[in-house]
Each structure stands twice: as C-alpha cells, then as structure tokens.
Coordinates of N, CA, C and O and ligand atoms in Angstrom, one line a residue:
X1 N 0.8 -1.2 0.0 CA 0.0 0.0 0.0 C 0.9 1.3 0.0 O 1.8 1.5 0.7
X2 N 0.4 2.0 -0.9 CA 1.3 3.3 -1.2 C 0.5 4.4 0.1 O -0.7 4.8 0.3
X3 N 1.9 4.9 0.8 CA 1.6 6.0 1.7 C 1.3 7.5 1.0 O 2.1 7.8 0.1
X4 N 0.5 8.2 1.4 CA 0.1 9.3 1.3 C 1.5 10.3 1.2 O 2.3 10.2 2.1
X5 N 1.6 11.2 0.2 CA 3.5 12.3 0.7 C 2.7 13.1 1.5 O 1.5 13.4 1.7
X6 N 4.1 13.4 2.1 CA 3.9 14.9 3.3 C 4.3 16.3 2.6 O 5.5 16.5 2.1
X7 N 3.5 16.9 2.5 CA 4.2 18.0 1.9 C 5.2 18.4 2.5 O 5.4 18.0 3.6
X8 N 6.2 19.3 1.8 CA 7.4 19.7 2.5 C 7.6 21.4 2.0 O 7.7 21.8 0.8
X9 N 7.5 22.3 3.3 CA 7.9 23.5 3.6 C 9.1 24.0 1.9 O 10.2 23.6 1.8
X10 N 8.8 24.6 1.1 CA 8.3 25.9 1.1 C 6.8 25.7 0.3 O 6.2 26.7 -0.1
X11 N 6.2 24.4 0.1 CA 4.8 23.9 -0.7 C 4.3 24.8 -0.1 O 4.5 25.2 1.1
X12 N 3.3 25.2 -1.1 CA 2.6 26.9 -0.4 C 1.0 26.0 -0.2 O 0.1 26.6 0.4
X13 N 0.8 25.0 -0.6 CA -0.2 24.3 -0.1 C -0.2 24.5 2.0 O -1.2 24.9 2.7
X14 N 0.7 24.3 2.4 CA 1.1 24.2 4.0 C 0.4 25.8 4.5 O 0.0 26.1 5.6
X15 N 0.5 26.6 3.3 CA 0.3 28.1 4.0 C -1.7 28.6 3.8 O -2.1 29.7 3.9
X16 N -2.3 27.5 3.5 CA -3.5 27.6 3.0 C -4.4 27.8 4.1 O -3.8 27.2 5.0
X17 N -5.4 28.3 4.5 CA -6.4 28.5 5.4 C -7.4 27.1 5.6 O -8.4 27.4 5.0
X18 N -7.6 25.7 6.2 CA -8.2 25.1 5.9 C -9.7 25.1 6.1 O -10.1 26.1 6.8
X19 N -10.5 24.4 5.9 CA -12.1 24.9 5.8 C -12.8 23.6 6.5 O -12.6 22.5 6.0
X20 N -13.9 23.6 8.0 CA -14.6 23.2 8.5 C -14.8 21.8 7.8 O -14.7 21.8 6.5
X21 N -15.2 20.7 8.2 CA -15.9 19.3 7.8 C -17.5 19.5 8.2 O -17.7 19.6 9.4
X22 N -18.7 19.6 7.2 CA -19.4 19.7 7.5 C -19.9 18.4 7.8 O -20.5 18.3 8.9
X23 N -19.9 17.4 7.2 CA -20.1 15.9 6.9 C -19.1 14.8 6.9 O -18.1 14.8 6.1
X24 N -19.4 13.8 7.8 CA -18.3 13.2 8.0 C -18.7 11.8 7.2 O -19.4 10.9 7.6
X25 N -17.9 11.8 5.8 CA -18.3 10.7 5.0 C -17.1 9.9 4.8 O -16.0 10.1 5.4
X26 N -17.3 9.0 4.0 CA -16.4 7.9 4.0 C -15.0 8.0 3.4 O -14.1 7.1 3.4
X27 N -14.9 9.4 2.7 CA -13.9 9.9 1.8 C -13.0 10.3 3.2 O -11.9 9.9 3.4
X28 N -14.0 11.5 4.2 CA -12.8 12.0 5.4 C -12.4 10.2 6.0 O -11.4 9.8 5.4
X29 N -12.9 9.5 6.7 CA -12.4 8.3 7.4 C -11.7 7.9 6.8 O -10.9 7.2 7.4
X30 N -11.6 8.0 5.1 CA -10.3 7.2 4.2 C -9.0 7.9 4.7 O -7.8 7.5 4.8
X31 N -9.8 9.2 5.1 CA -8.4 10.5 4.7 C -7.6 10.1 6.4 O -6.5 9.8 6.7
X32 N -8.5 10.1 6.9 CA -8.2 10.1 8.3 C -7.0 8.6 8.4 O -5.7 8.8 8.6
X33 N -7.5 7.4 8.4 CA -6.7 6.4 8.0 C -5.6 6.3 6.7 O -5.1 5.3 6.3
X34 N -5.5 7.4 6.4 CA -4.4 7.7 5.6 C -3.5 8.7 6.6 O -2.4 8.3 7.1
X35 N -3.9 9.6 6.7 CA -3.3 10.3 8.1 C -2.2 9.1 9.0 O -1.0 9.0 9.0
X36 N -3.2 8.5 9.6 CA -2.6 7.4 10.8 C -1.5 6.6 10.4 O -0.5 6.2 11.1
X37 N -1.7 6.2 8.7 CA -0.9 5.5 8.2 C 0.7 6.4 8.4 O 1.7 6.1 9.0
X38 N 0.4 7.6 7.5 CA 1.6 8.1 7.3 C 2.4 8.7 8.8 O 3.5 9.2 8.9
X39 N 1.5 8.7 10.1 CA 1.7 9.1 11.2 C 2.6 7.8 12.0 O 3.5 7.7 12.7
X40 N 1.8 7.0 11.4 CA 2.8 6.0 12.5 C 4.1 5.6 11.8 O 5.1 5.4 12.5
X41 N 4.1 5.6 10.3 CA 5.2 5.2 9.3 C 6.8 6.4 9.6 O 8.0 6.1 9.8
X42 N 6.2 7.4 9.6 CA 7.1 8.4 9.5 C 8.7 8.0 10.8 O 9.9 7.9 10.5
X43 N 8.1 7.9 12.1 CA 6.9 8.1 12.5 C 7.0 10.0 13.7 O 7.9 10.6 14.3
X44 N 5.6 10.0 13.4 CA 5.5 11.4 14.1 C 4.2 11.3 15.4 O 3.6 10.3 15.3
X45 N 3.9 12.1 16.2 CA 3.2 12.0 17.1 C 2.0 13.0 16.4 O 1.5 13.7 17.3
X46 N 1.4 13.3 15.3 CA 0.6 14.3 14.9 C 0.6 14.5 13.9 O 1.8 14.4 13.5
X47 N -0.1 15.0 13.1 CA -0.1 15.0 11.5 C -1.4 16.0 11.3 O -2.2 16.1 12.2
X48 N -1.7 16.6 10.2 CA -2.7 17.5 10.4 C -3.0 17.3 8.9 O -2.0 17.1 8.1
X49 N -4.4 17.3 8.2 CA -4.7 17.4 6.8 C -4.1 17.8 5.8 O -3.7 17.1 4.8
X50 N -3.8 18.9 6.1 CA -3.3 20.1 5.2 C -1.5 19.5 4.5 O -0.8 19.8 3.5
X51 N -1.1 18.4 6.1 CA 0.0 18.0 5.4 C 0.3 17.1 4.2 O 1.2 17.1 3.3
X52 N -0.7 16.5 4.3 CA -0.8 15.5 3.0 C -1.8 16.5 1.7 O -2.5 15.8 0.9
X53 N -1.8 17.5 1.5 CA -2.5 18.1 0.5 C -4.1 18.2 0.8 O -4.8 18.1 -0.2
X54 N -4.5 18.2 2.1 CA -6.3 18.0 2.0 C -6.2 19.2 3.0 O -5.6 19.1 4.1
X55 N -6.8 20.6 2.8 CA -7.1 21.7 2.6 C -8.7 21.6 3.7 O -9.6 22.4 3.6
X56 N -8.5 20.3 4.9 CA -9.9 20.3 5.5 C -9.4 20.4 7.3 O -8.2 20.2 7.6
X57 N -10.2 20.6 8.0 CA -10.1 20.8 9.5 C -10.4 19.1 9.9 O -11.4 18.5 10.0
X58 N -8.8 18.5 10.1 CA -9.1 17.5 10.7 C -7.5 17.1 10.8 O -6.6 17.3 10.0
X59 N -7.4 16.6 12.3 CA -5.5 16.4 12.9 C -5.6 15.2 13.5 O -6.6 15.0 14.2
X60 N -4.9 14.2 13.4 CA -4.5 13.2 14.0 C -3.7 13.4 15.0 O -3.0 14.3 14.7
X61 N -3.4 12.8 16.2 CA -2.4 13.2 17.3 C -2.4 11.5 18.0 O -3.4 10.8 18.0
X62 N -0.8 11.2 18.6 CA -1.0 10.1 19.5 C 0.3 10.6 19.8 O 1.2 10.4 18.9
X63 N 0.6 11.4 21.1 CA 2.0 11.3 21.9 C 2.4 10.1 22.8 O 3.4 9.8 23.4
X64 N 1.1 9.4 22.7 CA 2.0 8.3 23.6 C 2.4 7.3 23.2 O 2.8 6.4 24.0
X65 N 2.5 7.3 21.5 CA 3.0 6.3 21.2 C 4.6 6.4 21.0 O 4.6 7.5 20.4
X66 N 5.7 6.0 21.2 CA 6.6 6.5 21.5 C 7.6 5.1 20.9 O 8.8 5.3 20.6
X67 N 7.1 4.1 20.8 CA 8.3 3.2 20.4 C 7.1 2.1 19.1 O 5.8 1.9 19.1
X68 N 8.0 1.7 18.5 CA 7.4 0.7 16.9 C 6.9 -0.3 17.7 O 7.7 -1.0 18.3
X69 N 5.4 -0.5 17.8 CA 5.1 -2.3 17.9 C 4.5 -1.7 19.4 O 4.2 -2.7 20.1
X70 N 4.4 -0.5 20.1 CA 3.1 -0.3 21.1 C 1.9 0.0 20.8 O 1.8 0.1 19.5
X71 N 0.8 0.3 21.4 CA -0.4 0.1 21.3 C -0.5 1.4 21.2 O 0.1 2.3 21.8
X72 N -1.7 1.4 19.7 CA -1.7 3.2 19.2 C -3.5 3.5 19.4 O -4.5 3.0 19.1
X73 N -3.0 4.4 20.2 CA -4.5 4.9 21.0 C -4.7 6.2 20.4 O -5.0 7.0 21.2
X74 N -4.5 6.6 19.1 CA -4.4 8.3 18.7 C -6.1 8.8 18.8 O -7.1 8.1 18.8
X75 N -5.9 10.1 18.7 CA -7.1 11.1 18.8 C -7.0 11.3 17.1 O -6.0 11.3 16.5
X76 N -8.2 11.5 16.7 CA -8.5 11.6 15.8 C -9.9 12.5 15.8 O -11.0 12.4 16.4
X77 N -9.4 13.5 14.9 CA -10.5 15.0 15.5 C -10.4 16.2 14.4 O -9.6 16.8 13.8
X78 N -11.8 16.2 14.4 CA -12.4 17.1 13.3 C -12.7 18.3 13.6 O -13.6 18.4 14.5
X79 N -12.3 19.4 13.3 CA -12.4 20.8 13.7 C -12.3 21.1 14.6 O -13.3 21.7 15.0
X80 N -11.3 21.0 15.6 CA -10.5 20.8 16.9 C -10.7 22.5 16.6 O -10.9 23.2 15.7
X81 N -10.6 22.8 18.5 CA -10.7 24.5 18.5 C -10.7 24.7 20.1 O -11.5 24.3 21.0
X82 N -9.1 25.5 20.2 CA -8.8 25.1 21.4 C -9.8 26.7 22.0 O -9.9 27.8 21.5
X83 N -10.5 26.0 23.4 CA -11.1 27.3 23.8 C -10.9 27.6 25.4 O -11.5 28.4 26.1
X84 N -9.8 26.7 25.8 CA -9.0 27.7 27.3 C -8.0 27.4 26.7 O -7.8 26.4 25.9
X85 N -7.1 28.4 27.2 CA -5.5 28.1 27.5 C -4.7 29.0 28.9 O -5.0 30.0 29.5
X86 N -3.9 28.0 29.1 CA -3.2 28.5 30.7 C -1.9 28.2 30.7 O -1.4 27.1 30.4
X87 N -1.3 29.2 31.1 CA 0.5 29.5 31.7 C 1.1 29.2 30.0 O 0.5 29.0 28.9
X88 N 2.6 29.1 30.3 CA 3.0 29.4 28.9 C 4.4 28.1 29.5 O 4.7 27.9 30.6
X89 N 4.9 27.6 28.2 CA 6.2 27.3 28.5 C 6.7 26.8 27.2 O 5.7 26.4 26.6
X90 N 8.2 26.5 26.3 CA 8.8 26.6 25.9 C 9.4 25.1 25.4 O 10.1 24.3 26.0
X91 N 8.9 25.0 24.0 CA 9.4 23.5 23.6 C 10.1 23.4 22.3 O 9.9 23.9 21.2
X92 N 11.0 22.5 22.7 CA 11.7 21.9 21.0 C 10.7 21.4 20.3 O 9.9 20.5 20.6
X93 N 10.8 21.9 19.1 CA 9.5 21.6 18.4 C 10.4 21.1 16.8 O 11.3 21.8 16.4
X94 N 9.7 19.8 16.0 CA 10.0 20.1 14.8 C 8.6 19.5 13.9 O 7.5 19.4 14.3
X95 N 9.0 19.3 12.8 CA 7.8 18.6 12.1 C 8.4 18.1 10.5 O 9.3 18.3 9.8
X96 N 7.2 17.1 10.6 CA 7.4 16.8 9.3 C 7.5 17.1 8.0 O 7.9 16.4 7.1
X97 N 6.9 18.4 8.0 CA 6.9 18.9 6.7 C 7.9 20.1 6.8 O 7.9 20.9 5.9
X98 N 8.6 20.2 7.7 CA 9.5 21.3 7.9 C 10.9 20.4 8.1 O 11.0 20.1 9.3
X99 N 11.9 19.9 7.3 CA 12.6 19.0 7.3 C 14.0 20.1 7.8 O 14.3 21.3 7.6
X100 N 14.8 19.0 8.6 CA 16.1 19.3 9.1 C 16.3 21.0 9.9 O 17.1 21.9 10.0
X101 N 14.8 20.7 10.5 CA 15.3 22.2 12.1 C 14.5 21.8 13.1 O 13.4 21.3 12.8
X102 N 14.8 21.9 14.4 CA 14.1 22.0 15.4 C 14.6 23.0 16.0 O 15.8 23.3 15.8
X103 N 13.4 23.9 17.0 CA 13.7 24.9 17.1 C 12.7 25.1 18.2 O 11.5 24.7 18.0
X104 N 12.9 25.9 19.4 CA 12.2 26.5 20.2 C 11.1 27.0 20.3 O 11.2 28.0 19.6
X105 N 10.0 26.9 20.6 CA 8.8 27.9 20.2 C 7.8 27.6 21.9 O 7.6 26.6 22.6
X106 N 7.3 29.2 21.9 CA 6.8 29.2 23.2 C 4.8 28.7 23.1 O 4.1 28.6 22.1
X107 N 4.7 28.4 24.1 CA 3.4 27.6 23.6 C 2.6 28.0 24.9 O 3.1 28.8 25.7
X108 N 1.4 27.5 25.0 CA 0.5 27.8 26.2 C 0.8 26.2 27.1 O 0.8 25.1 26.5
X109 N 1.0 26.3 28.0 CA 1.7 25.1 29.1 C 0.1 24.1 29.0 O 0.3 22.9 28.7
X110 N -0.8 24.3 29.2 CA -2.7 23.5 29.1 C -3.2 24.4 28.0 O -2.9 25.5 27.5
X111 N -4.1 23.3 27.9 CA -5.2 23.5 27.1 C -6.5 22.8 26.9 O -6.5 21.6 27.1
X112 N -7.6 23.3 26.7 CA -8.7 22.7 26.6 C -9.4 22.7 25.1 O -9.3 23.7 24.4
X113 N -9.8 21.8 24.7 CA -9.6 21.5 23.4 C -11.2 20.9 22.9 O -11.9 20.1 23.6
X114 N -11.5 21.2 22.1 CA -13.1 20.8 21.8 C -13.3 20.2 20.4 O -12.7 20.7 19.5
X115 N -14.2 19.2 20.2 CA -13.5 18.7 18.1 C -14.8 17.8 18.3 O -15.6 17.8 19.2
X116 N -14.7 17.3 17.3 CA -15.9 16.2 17.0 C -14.9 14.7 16.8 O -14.0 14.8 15.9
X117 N -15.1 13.4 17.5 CA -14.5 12.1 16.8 C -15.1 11.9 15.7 O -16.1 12.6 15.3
X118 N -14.4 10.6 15.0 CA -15.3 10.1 13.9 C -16.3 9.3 13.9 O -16.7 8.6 13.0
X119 N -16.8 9.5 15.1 CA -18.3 8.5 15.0 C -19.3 9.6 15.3 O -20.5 9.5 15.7
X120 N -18.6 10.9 15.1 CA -19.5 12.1 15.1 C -19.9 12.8 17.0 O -20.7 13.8 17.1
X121 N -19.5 12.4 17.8 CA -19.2 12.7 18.9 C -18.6 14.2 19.4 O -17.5 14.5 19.3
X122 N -19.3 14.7 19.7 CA -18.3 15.8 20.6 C -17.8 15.8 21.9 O -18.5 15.5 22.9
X123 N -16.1 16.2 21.8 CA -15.1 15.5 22.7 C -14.5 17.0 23.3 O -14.1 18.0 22.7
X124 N -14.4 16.7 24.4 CA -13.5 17.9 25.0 C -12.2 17.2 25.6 O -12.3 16.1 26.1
X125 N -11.2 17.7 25.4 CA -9.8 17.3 25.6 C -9.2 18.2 26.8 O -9.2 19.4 26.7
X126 N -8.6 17.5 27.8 CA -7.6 18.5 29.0 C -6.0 17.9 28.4 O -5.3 17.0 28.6
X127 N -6.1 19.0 27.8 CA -4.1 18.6 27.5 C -2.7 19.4 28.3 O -2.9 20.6 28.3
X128 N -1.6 19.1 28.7 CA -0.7 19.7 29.0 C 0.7 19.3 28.4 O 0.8 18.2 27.8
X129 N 1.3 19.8 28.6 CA 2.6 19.5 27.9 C 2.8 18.8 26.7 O 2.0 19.2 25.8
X130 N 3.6 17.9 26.5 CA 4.0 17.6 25.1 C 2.3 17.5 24.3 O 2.1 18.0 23.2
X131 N 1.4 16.9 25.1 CA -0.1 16.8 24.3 C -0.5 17.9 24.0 O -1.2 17.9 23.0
X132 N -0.5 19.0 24.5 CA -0.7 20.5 24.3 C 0.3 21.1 23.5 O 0.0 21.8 22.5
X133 N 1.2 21.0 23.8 CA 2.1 21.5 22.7 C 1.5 21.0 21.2 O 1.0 21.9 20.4
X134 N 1.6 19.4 20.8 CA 0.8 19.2 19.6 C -0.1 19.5 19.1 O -0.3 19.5 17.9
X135 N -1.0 20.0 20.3 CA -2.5 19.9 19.6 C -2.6 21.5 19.2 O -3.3 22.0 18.3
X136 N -1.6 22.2 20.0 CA -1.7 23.4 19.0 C -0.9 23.5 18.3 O -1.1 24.7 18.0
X137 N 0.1 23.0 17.5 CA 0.9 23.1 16.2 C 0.6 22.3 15.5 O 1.3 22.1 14.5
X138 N -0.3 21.4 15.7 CA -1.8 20.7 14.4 C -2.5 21.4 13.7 O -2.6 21.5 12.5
X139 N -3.1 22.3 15.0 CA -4.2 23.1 15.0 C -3.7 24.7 13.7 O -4.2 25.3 12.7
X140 N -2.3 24.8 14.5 CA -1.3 25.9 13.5 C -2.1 25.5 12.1 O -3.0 25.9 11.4
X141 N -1.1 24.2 11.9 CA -1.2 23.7 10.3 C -2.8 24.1 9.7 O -2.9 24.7 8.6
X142 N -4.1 23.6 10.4 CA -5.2 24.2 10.1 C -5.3 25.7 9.7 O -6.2 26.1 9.0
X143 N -4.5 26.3 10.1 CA -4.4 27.6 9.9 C -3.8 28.3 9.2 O -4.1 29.5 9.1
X144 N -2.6 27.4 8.5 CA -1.8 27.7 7.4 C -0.4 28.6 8.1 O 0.0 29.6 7.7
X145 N 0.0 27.9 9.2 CA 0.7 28.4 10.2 C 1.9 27.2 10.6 O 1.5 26.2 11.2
X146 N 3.2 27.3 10.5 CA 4.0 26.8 10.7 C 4.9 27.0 12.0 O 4.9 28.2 12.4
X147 N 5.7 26.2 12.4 CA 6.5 26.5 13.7 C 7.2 27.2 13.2 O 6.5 28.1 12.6
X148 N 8.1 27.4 13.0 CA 8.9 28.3 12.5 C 8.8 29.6 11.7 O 9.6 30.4 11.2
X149 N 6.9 29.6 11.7 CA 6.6 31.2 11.7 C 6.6 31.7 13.2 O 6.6 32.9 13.4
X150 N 6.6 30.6 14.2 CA 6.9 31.1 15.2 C 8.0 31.6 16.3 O 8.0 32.0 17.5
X151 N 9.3 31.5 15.2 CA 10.4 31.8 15.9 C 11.2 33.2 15.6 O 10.7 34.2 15.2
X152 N 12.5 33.0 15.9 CA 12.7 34.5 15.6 C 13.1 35.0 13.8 O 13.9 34.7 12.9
X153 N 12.5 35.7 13.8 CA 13.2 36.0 12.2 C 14.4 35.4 11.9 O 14.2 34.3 11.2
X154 N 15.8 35.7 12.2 CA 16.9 36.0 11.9 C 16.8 34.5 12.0 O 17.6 34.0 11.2
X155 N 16.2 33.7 12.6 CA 16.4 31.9 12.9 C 15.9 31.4 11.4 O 16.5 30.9 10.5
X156 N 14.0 31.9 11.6 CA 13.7 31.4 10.2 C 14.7 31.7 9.0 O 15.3 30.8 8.4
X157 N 14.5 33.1 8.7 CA 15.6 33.1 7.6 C 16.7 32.6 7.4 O 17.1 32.4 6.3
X158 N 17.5 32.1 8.5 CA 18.6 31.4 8.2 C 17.9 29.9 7.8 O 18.3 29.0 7.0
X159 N 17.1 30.0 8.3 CA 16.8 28.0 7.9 C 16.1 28.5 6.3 O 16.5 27.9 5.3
X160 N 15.1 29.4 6.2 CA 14.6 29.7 4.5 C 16.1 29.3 3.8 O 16.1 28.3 3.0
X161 N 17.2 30.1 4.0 CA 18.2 30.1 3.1 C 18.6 28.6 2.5 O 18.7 27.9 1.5
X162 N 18.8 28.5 3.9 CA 19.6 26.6 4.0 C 19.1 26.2 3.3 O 19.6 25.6 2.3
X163 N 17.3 26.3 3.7 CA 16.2 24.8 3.0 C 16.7 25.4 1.1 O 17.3 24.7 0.3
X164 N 16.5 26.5 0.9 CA 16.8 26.6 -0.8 C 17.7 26.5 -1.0 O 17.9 26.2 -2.2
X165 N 18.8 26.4 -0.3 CA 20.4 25.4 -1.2 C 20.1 24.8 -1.5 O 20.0 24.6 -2.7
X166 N 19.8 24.0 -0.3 CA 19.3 22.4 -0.3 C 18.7 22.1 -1.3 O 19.1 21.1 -2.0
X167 N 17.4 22.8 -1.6 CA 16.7 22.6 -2.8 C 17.4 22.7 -4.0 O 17.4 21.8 -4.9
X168 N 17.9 23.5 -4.1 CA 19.0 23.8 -5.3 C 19.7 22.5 -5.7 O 19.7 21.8 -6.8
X169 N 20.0 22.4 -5.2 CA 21.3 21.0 -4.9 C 20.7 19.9 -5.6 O 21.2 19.4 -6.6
X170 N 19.3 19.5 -4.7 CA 18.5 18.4 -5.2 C 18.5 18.7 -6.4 O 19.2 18.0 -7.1
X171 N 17.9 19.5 -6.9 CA 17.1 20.1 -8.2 C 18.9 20.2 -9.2 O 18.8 21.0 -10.2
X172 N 19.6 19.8 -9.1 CA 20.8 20.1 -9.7 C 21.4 18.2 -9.8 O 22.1 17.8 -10.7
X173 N 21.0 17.5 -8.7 CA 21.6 16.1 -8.7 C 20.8 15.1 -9.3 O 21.0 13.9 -9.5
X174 N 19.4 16.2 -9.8 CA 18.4 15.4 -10.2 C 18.5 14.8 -11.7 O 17.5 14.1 -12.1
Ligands
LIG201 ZN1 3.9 20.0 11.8

C-alpha cells in the first residue's frame, strides 16, 4: 500500500487556510486512515490534513506512542478549537513537513480542546505539555501556520536560506 507524501515547507499548499468538515463521510475516514498511516510510518506524534495536501479541519495526534510495535490509541479529531489556554512554556518543536530544524517555540503550558471524533461525537480534551504542545501546532497547520513562523526572524531566515540550497542541490543532482 502506497503511503500518502507529506508536503514539504516551502509547498505553499502548508500556508493555506483550511475549511470546516461539515459531513463526516467515508472519503474523510479514508483520509483520516491515511493520516494514521503516514503518522505511524514516518513516524510522528501528529499529523494535520493540510500536510498531505487535504485543505480540511481534521488532525490526528497520539504522543503516547513513542516506540514501533506499542499500542496506538491516537485522537483523531475534526475541527479541533482550542477554547482555554493556561500558563505558557517553551518547547523543542520540529515537524514533518519542515525537514532538518528543530527549534524552540513558546506555547500555552494547558489546554482545553473541543472537536468532534469520527463516530461524530463531541469531545473535550484537557491537555498539557507535550499533548498541548501538539494539539496546537496541528491546529497551527489548520491555519496555514508553521512552527517556524513562530520563531525569531533571523532563525527562520537562516533556515529559509539553507532549505533553498538544499533545494537547489537536489534540483541540480536530479
Ligand atoms: Zn507540523
């Protein structure tokens, strides 16, 4: 079975506004099980639509899976919308579609979190730390918002530069 690509930073797809799921049909649960696929494969703790090119409000998340061949209990959630947040603190953050940086970025320490599952349920979520941290740099990606729009200039642009060598290079060895 062929996995779904992850888009990769500077794809201006990543910078898109994504749009509400009104109806939860059998095309999103494909999408969603496509998600999970490429989430555990990679492997990453979170994955958001928009990374694989689907332009819809829906994030997959599972922090606690942490090693190959444990039991995957991920959240899977449709128009997630965080509506408390409390205290603030400071995490290494990287991602999959933003290849070769990790980088600091300040975050809200809790969160309370509200979405629909896929059996159409509405779910409220109490998250803190690393689970908070994800669920709002998923939620980012929904928004066409990247970690590293959240850092300091002079950081981003050094990494903009690098990633376009890089690209160069490829695009030259190709
Ligand atoms: Zn990400």
């Amino acid at each position: 079975m062929a996995l779904r690509e992850v888009l990769k930073f500077p794809d201006k797809r990543l910078k898109e506004v994504s749009t509400p799921i009104v109806e939860i049909t059998d095309e999103i649960r494909a999408m969603a099980q496509d998600m999970l696929d490429v989430m555990y494969d990679e492997p990453g703790i979170g994955l958001a639509a928009p990374q694989i090119g689907e332009a819809v409000r829906l994030i997959v998340v599972d922090t606690e899976w942490t090693e190959e061949g444990a039991e995957r209990n991920p959240w899977v959630l449709i128009n997630p919308e965080i509506v408390e947040r409390n205290g603030k603190l400071v995490w290494t953050e990287g991602c999959l579609s933003v290849p070769d940086i990790e980088a600091e970025v300040e975050r809200s320490e809790s969160v309370v979190l509200r979405a629909t599952n896929l059996e159409g349920d509405a779910v409220e979520i109490e998250a803190s730390q690393l689970q908070a941290v994800c669920f709002q740099h998923e939620i980012d990606h929904l928004d066409g918002v990247l970690f590293i729009d959240r850092i300091s200039r002079l950081k981003r642009n050094l990494y903009v530069q690098r990633r376009k060598k890089q690209l160069r290079r490829e695009l030259e060895e190709a």
